[in-house]
mmCIF file of C-alpha atoms in Angstrom:
data_model
loop_
_atom_site.group_PDB
_atom_site.id
_atom_site.type_symbol
_atom_site.label_atom_id
_atom_site.label_comp_id
_atom_site.label_asym_id
_atom_site.label_seq_id
_atom_site.Cartn_x
_atom_site.Cartn_y
_atom_site.Cartn_z
ATOM 1 C CA UNK A 1 -15.721 -49.046 -19.651
ATOM 2 C CA UNK A 2 -16.117 -46.617 -22.254
ATOM 3 C CA UNK A 3 -17.935 -47.984 -25.104
ATOM 4 C CA UNK A 4 -20.823 -47.050 -27.544
ATOM 5 C CA UNK A 5 -22.941 -51.029 -28.821
ATOM 6 C CA UNK A 6 -24.421 -50.393 -31.656
ATOM 7 C CA UNK A 7 -27.320 -52.523 -33.059
ATOM 8 C CA UNK A 8 -27.281 -55.352 -35.281
ATOM 9 C CA UNK A 9 -27.366 -56.185 -38.901
ATOM 10 C CA UNK A 10 -29.757 -55.084 -40.947
ATOM 11 C CA UNK A 11 -30.731 -56.316 -44.569
ATOM 12 C CA UNK A 12 -33.202 -54.445 -46.303
ATOM 13 C CA UNK A 13 -35.453 -53.718 -49.229
ATOM 14 C CA UNK A 14 -35.877 -50.222 -51.230
ATOM 15 C CA UNK A 15 -38.508 -48.048 -49.664
ATOM 16 C CA UNK A 16 -38.678 -49.366 -46.477
ATOM 17 C CA UNK A 17 -37.525 -47.554 -43.294
ATOM 18 C CA UNK A 18 -35.147 -47.668 -41.076
ATOM 19 C CA UNK A 19 -33.661 -47.134 -37.255
ATOM 20 C CA UNK A 20 -30.741 -48.272 -36.079
ATOM 21 C CA UNK A 21 -28.924 -47.398 -32.586
ATOM 22 C CA UNK A 22 -26.021 -46.550 -31.076
ATOM 23 C CA UNK A 23 -26.344 -46.864 -26.827
ATOM 24 C CA UNK A 24 -23.775 -45.360 -24.798
ATOM 25 C CA UNK A 25 -22.033 -46.231 -21.191
ATOM 26 C CA UNK A 26 -19.169 -45.922 -18.633
ATOM 27 C CA UNK A 27 -19.463 -42.273 -19.148
ATOM 28 C CA UNK A 28 -21.900 -39.518 -18.825
ATOM 29 C CA UNK A 29 -23.802 -39.584 -22.428
ATOM 30 C CA UNK A 30 -25.558 -36.150 -22.142
ATOM 31 C CA UNK A 31 -22.076 -34.400 -22.214
ATOM 32 C CA UNK A 32 -20.732 -36.203 -25.260
ATOM 33 C CA UNK A 33 -21.431 -35.291 -28.904
ATOM 34 C CA UNK A 34 -22.341 -38.903 -31.465
ATOM 35 C CA UNK A 35 -20.917 -38.377 -34.230
ATOM 36 C CA UNK A 36 -22.266 -40.610 -37.264
ATOM 37 C CA UNK A 37 -19.988 -42.228 -40.102
ATOM 38 C CA UNK A 38 -20.853 -44.171 -43.204
ATOM 39 C CA UNK A 39 -18.371 -46.245 -45.033
ATOM 40 C CA UNK A 40 -19.299 -47.742 -48.423
ATOM 41 C CA UNK A 41 -18.067 -50.939 -49.098
ATOM 42 C CA UNK A 42 -14.773 -50.569 -50.616
ATOM 43 C CA UNK A 43 -14.800 -47.047 -49.373
ATOM 44 C CA UNK A 44 -13.505 -44.574 -47.554
ATOM 45 C CA UNK A 45 -15.032 -42.563 -44.700
ATOM 46 C CA UNK A 46 -18.144 -39.911 -44.625
ATOM 47 C CA UNK A 47 -18.899 -37.775 -41.816
ATOM 48 C CA UNK A 48 -23.267 -37.481 -41.508
ATOM 49 C CA UNK A 49 -23.751 -35.536 -38.711
ATOM 50 C CA UNK A 50 -23.500 -34.912 -35.196
ATOM 51 C CA UNK A 51 -26.148 -34.573 -32.173
ATOM 52 C CA UNK A 52 -25.461 -33.697 -28.629
ATOM 53 C CA UNK A 53 -27.440 -35.445 -26.180
ATOM 54 C CA UNK A 54 -27.932 -33.195 -23.725
ATOM 55 C CA UNK A 55 -29.970 -30.911 -25.706
ATOM 56 C CA UNK A 56 -30.702 -32.201 -28.564
ATOM 57 C CA UNK A 57 -28.438 -29.682 -30.947
ATOM 58 C CA UNK A 58 -28.020 -32.170 -34.584
ATOM 59 C CA UNK A 59 -25.732 -30.392 -37.340
ATOM 60 C CA UNK A 60 -25.691 -32.256 -40.140
ATOM 61 C CA UNK A 61 -23.711 -32.621 -43.265
ATOM 62 C CA UNK A 62 -24.672 -31.172 -45.969
ATOM 63 C CA UNK A 63 -24.501 -33.915 -47.950
ATOM 64 C CA UNK A 64 -26.761 -36.194 -45.868
ATOM 65 C CA UNK A 65 -29.290 -33.193 -45.188
ATOM 66 C CA UNK A 66 -32.939 -34.359 -45.810
ATOM 67 C CA UNK A 67 -31.667 -37.879 -46.489
ATOM 68 C CA UNK A 68 -31.001 -39.161 -42.550
ATOM 69 C CA UNK A 69 -32.435 -38.244 -39.392
ATOM 70 C CA UNK A 70 -30.304 -37.827 -36.395
ATOM 71 C CA UNK A 71 -32.224 -38.320 -32.798
ATOM 72 C CA UNK A 72 -31.035 -39.302 -29.048
ATOM 73 C CA UNK A 73 -32.816 -40.597 -26.108
ATOM 74 C CA UNK A 74 -31.187 -39.686 -22.962
ATOM 75 C CA UNK A 75 -33.060 -41.221 -20.411
ATOM 76 C CA UNK A 76 -31.393 -44.427 -22.382
ATOM 77 C CA UNK A 77 -28.555 -42.966 -22.921
ATOM 78 C CA UNK A 78 -28.766 -43.974 -26.810
ATOM 79 C CA UNK A 79 -28.312 -42.055 -30.412
ATOM 80 C CA UNK A 80 -30.316 -42.903 -33.632
ATOM 81 C CA UNK A 81 -29.908 -42.579 -37.420
ATOM 82 C CA UNK A 82 -33.084 -42.864 -39.350
ATOM 83 C CA UNK A 83 -33.515 -43.320 -42.993
ATOM 84 C CA UNK A 84 -37.599 -43.258 -43.905
ATOM 85 C CA UNK A 85 -37.115 -44.540 -47.812
ATOM 86 C CA UNK A 86 -33.753 -46.757 -48.168
ATOM 87 C CA UNK A 87 -32.239 -46.981 -52.091
ATOM 88 C CA UNK A 88 -29.790 -49.538 -52.614
ATOM 89 C CA UNK A 89 -27.030 -47.188 -52.381
ATOM 90 C CA UNK A 90 -27.830 -46.561 -48.451
ATOM 91 C CA UNK A 91 -25.799 -49.922 -48.653
ATOM 92 C CA UNK A 92 -22.776 -49.493 -45.978
ATOM 93 C CA UNK A 93 -21.554 -49.880 -42.766
ATOM 94 C CA UNK A 94 -22.629 -47.022 -40.313
ATOM 95 C CA UNK A 95 -20.430 -46.143 -36.871
ATOM 96 C CA UNK A 96 -21.289 -43.810 -34.461
ATOM 97 C CA UNK A 97 -18.559 -42.373 -32.253
ATOM 98 C CA UNK A 98 -18.044 -40.055 -29.573
ATOM 99 C CA UNK A 99 -16.560 -36.579 -29.401
ATOM 100 C CA UNK A 100 -13.778 -36.633 -26.636
ATOM 101 C CA UNK A 101 -13.551 -33.823 -24.461
ATOM 102 C CA UNK A 102 -11.058 -30.860 -24.443
ATOM 103 C CA UNK A 103 -10.006 -28.107 -27.063
ATOM 104 C CA UNK A 104 -9.612 -30.642 -29.951
ATOM 105 C CA UNK A 105 -11.878 -32.377 -32.079
ATOM 106 C CA UNK A 106 -11.789 -36.146 -31.297
ATOM 107 C CA UNK A 107 -13.586 -38.630 -32.018
ATOM 108 C CA UNK A 108 -11.819 -41.157 -29.264
ATOM 109 C CA UNK A 109 -14.463 -44.373 -28.734
ATOM 110 C CA UNK A 110 -15.915 -45.686 -31.289
ATOM 111 C CA UNK A 111 -18.675 -48.306 -31.970
ATOM 112 C CA UNK A 112 -18.133 -51.650 -34.112
ATOM 113 C CA UNK A 113 -20.719 -50.427 -36.825
ATOM 114 C CA UNK A 114 -24.011 -51.778 -38.071
ATOM 115 C CA UNK A 115 -24.169 -53.113 -41.401
ATOM 116 C CA UNK A 116 -26.720 -52.156 -43.602
ATOM 117 C CA UNK A 117 -27.533 -53.728 -46.691
ATOM 118 C CA UNK A 118 -30.564 -52.337 -48.734
ATOM 119 C CA UNK A 119 -31.585 -55.128 -51.713
ATOM 120 C CA UNK A 120 -34.753 -55.984 -53.345
ATOM 121 C CA UNK B 1 -17.186 -27.492 -47.695
ATOM 122 C CA UNK B 2 -13.700 -28.000 -46.885
ATOM 123 C CA UNK B 3 -12.090 -30.890 -48.404
ATOM 124 C CA UNK B 4 -9.157 -32.765 -47.469
ATOM 125 C CA UNK B 5 -7.121 -34.806 -50.092
ATOM 126 C CA UNK B 6 -4.454 -37.300 -49.151
ATOM 127 C CA UNK B 7 -1.371 -38.356 -50.597
ATOM 128 C CA UNK B 8 -0.689 -40.479 -51.913
ATOM 129 C CA UNK B 9 -3.472 -42.728 -52.057
ATOM 130 C CA UNK B 10 -1.449 -46.337 -51.607
ATOM 131 C CA UNK B 11 2.065 -45.833 -50.191
ATOM 132 C CA UNK B 12 4.388 -49.323 -50.326
ATOM 133 C CA UNK B 13 7.099 -49.376 -47.991
ATOM 134 C CA UNK B 14 8.797 -52.308 -45.831
ATOM 135 C CA UNK B 15 8.882 -52.778 -41.934
ATOM 136 C CA UNK B 16 11.171 -50.646 -40.482
ATOM 137 C CA UNK B 17 11.148 -47.421 -43.126
ATOM 138 C CA UNK B 18 9.653 -44.305 -42.319
ATOM 139 C CA UNK B 19 6.395 -43.673 -43.865
ATOM 140 C CA UNK B 20 5.166 -39.418 -44.357
ATOM 141 C CA UNK B 21 1.860 -39.184 -45.214
ATOM 142 C CA UNK B 22 -0.100 -35.898 -46.303
ATOM 143 C CA UNK B 23 -2.921 -34.318 -46.052
ATOM 144 C CA UNK B 24 -3.919 -30.745 -47.741
ATOM 145 C CA UNK B 25 -7.070 -28.966 -47.291
ATOM 146 C CA UNK B 26 -9.013 -26.669 -49.393
ATOM 147 C CA UNK B 27 -8.759 -23.741 -47.247
ATOM 148 C CA UNK B 28 -6.655 -23.230 -43.805
ATOM 149 C CA UNK B 29 -8.078 -25.527 -40.764
ATOM 150 C CA UNK B 30 -7.494 -24.754 -37.099
ATOM 151 C CA UNK B 31 -4.722 -27.333 -35.641
ATOM 152 C CA UNK B 32 -7.134 -27.715 -33.153
ATOM 153 C CA UNK B 33 -9.521 -29.583 -34.996
ATOM 154 C CA UNK B 34 -7.469 -32.069 -37.266
ATOM 155 C CA UNK B 35 -7.317 -35.406 -36.043
ATOM 156 C CA UNK B 36 -5.602 -39.354 -37.569
ATOM 157 C CA UNK B 37 -7.163 -41.942 -37.630
ATOM 158 C CA UNK B 38 -6.228 -45.465 -38.496
ATOM 159 C CA UNK B 39 -8.413 -48.092 -39.852
ATOM 160 C CA UNK B 40 -7.646 -52.214 -40.518
ATOM 161 C CA UNK B 41 -9.955 -54.663 -42.451
ATOM 162 C CA UNK B 42 -13.173 -54.986 -40.457
ATOM 163 C CA UNK B 43 -12.236 -53.359 -37.585
ATOM 164 C CA UNK B 44 -13.489 -49.584 -36.689
ATOM 165 C CA UNK B 45 -11.639 -46.618 -37.450
ATOM 166 C CA UNK B 46 -8.825 -45.771 -33.993
ATOM 167 C CA UNK B 47 -8.141 -41.970 -33.541
ATOM 168 C CA UNK B 48 -4.260 -41.604 -33.578
ATOM 169 C CA UNK B 49 -3.364 -38.161 -33.699
ATOM 170 C CA UNK B 50 -6.046 -35.324 -32.348
ATOM 171 C CA UNK B 51 -4.971 -31.155 -32.333
ATOM 172 C CA UNK B 52 -2.938 -31.691 -35.267
ATOM 173 C CA UNK B 53 0.376 -33.403 -33.134
ATOM 174 C CA UNK B 54 -0.945 -34.626 -29.749
ATOM 175 C CA UNK B 55 -0.987 -38.918 -30.153
ATOM 176 C CA UNK B 56 -4.037 -40.467 -28.410
ATOM 177 C CA UNK B 57 -3.923 -42.613 -25.363
ATOM 178 C CA UNK B 58 -1.577 -45.406 -25.946
ATOM 179 C CA UNK B 59 -0.408 -44.719 -29.550
ATOM 180 C CA UNK B 60 3.135 -45.236 -29.620
ATOM 181 C CA UNK B 61 5.290 -42.263 -29.909
ATOM 182 C CA UNK B 62 6.823 -43.853 -33.662
ATOM 183 C CA UNK B 63 3.641 -42.214 -35.055
ATOM 184 C CA UNK B 64 4.410 -38.167 -34.827
ATOM 185 C CA UNK B 65 1.547 -35.633 -36.368
ATOM 186 C CA UNK B 66 2.553 -31.905 -37.483
ATOM 187 C CA UNK B 67 1.772 -29.190 -39.558
ATOM 188 C CA UNK B 68 -0.640 -26.295 -39.738
ATOM 189 C CA UNK B 69 -2.932 -23.867 -41.931
ATOM 190 C CA UNK B 70 -3.833 -26.100 -44.543
ATOM 191 C CA UNK B 71 -1.200 -28.700 -44.838
ATOM 192 C CA UNK B 72 -0.479 -31.426 -42.492
ATOM 193 C CA UNK B 73 1.289 -34.683 -42.320
ATOM 194 C CA UNK B 74 0.975 -37.934 -39.803
ATOM 195 C CA UNK B 75 4.703 -39.547 -40.086
ATOM 196 C CA UNK B 76 5.495 -42.919 -38.400
ATOM 197 C CA UNK B 77 9.101 -43.238 -37.389
ATOM 198 C CA UNK B 78 9.757 -47.189 -38.018
ATOM 199 C CA UNK B 79 7.286 -49.352 -39.420
ATOM 200 C CA UNK B 80 6.158 -51.967 -37.455
ATOM 201 C CA UNK B 81 3.984 -55.263 -39.203
ATOM 202 C CA UNK B 82 0.534 -53.942 -37.917
ATOM 203 C CA UNK B 83 0.847 -50.361 -38.970
ATOM 204 C CA UNK B 84 0.120 -51.319 -42.413
ATOM 205 C CA UNK B 85 -3.454 -50.331 -42.596
ATOM 206 C CA UNK B 86 -5.298 -47.383 -44.060
ATOM 207 C CA UNK B 87 -4.594 -43.970 -42.503
ATOM 208 C CA UNK B 88 -7.510 -41.302 -42.691
ATOM 209 C CA UNK B 89 -7.212 -37.068 -41.478
ATOM 210 C CA UNK B 90 -10.300 -35.332 -40.618
ATOM 211 C CA UNK B 91 -10.842 -31.917 -39.824
ATOM 212 C CA UNK B 92 -13.976 -30.387 -38.106
ATOM 213 C CA UNK B 93 -15.286 -26.763 -39.084
ATOM 214 C CA UNK B 94 -18.396 -24.177 -39.453
ATOM 215 C CA UNK B 95 -20.289 -27.434 -37.594
ATOM 216 C CA UNK B 96 -19.659 -30.400 -40.503
ATOM 217 C CA UNK B 97 -16.952 -32.558 -40.744
ATOM 218 C CA UNK B 98 -14.770 -33.609 -43.757
ATOM 219 C CA UNK B 99 -12.634 -36.845 -43.770
ATOM 220 C CA UNK B 100 -9.670 -37.262 -46.370
ATOM 221 C CA UNK B 101 -10.003 -40.230 -48.911
ATOM 222 C CA UNK B 102 -7.433 -42.320 -46.963
ATOM 223 C CA UNK B 103 -3.723 -43.242 -47.489
ATOM 224 C CA UNK B 104 -3.304 -47.253 -47.679
ATOM 225 C CA UNK B 105 -0.133 -48.015 -46.148
ATOM 226 C CA UNK B 106 0.490 -51.386 -47.697
ATOM 227 C CA UNK B 107 3.841 -53.822 -47.479
ATOM 228 C CA UNK B 108 5.936 -53.533 -50.107
#
């Protein structure tokens, strides 16, 4: 079964660092792009960026460039989303999703999400 | 960055009715790179339509997508109780993606 398993919920204080993960299984992880999507409480979906684990080619949304770091470790089929200085406004659900193969752009497999709460 | 504007924000309909959801882009979008997703409360989004009009695996044929250029439509021919959810369009171009703000389909 193709799946993305995300790390568990996090509660952090402002100014702290955090790295959440997304582990792929059931497919060739290095050959599919992984996207990260933010959903703030009660709000819509926001595109953060995308990484190709095969060579770590990474593209950020202008809105998130410099605010987060997306990385991947292909040896353990895992992608990461990292913050160095969390703010209360980073409180959200974060999803990873796989870009499917073929001529279309589509996110065909989604993780269940990681809830991040930043509060003093 | 391409901005996607969905309308209406909320659509109130009854089971059995037809739903028409719109997604308008601030500039032309390659149809191959336009997708629709459904999200229910407490769940991750689910892919419905890719390439503007191709149903994803397992998606019932009451869901259909159409459009080109900057105007796209998701149609649900006869609403089932499980179809009441939030729907998002999404595009990818110039190495970045954007989502519309979503249309909430609620039971009337």
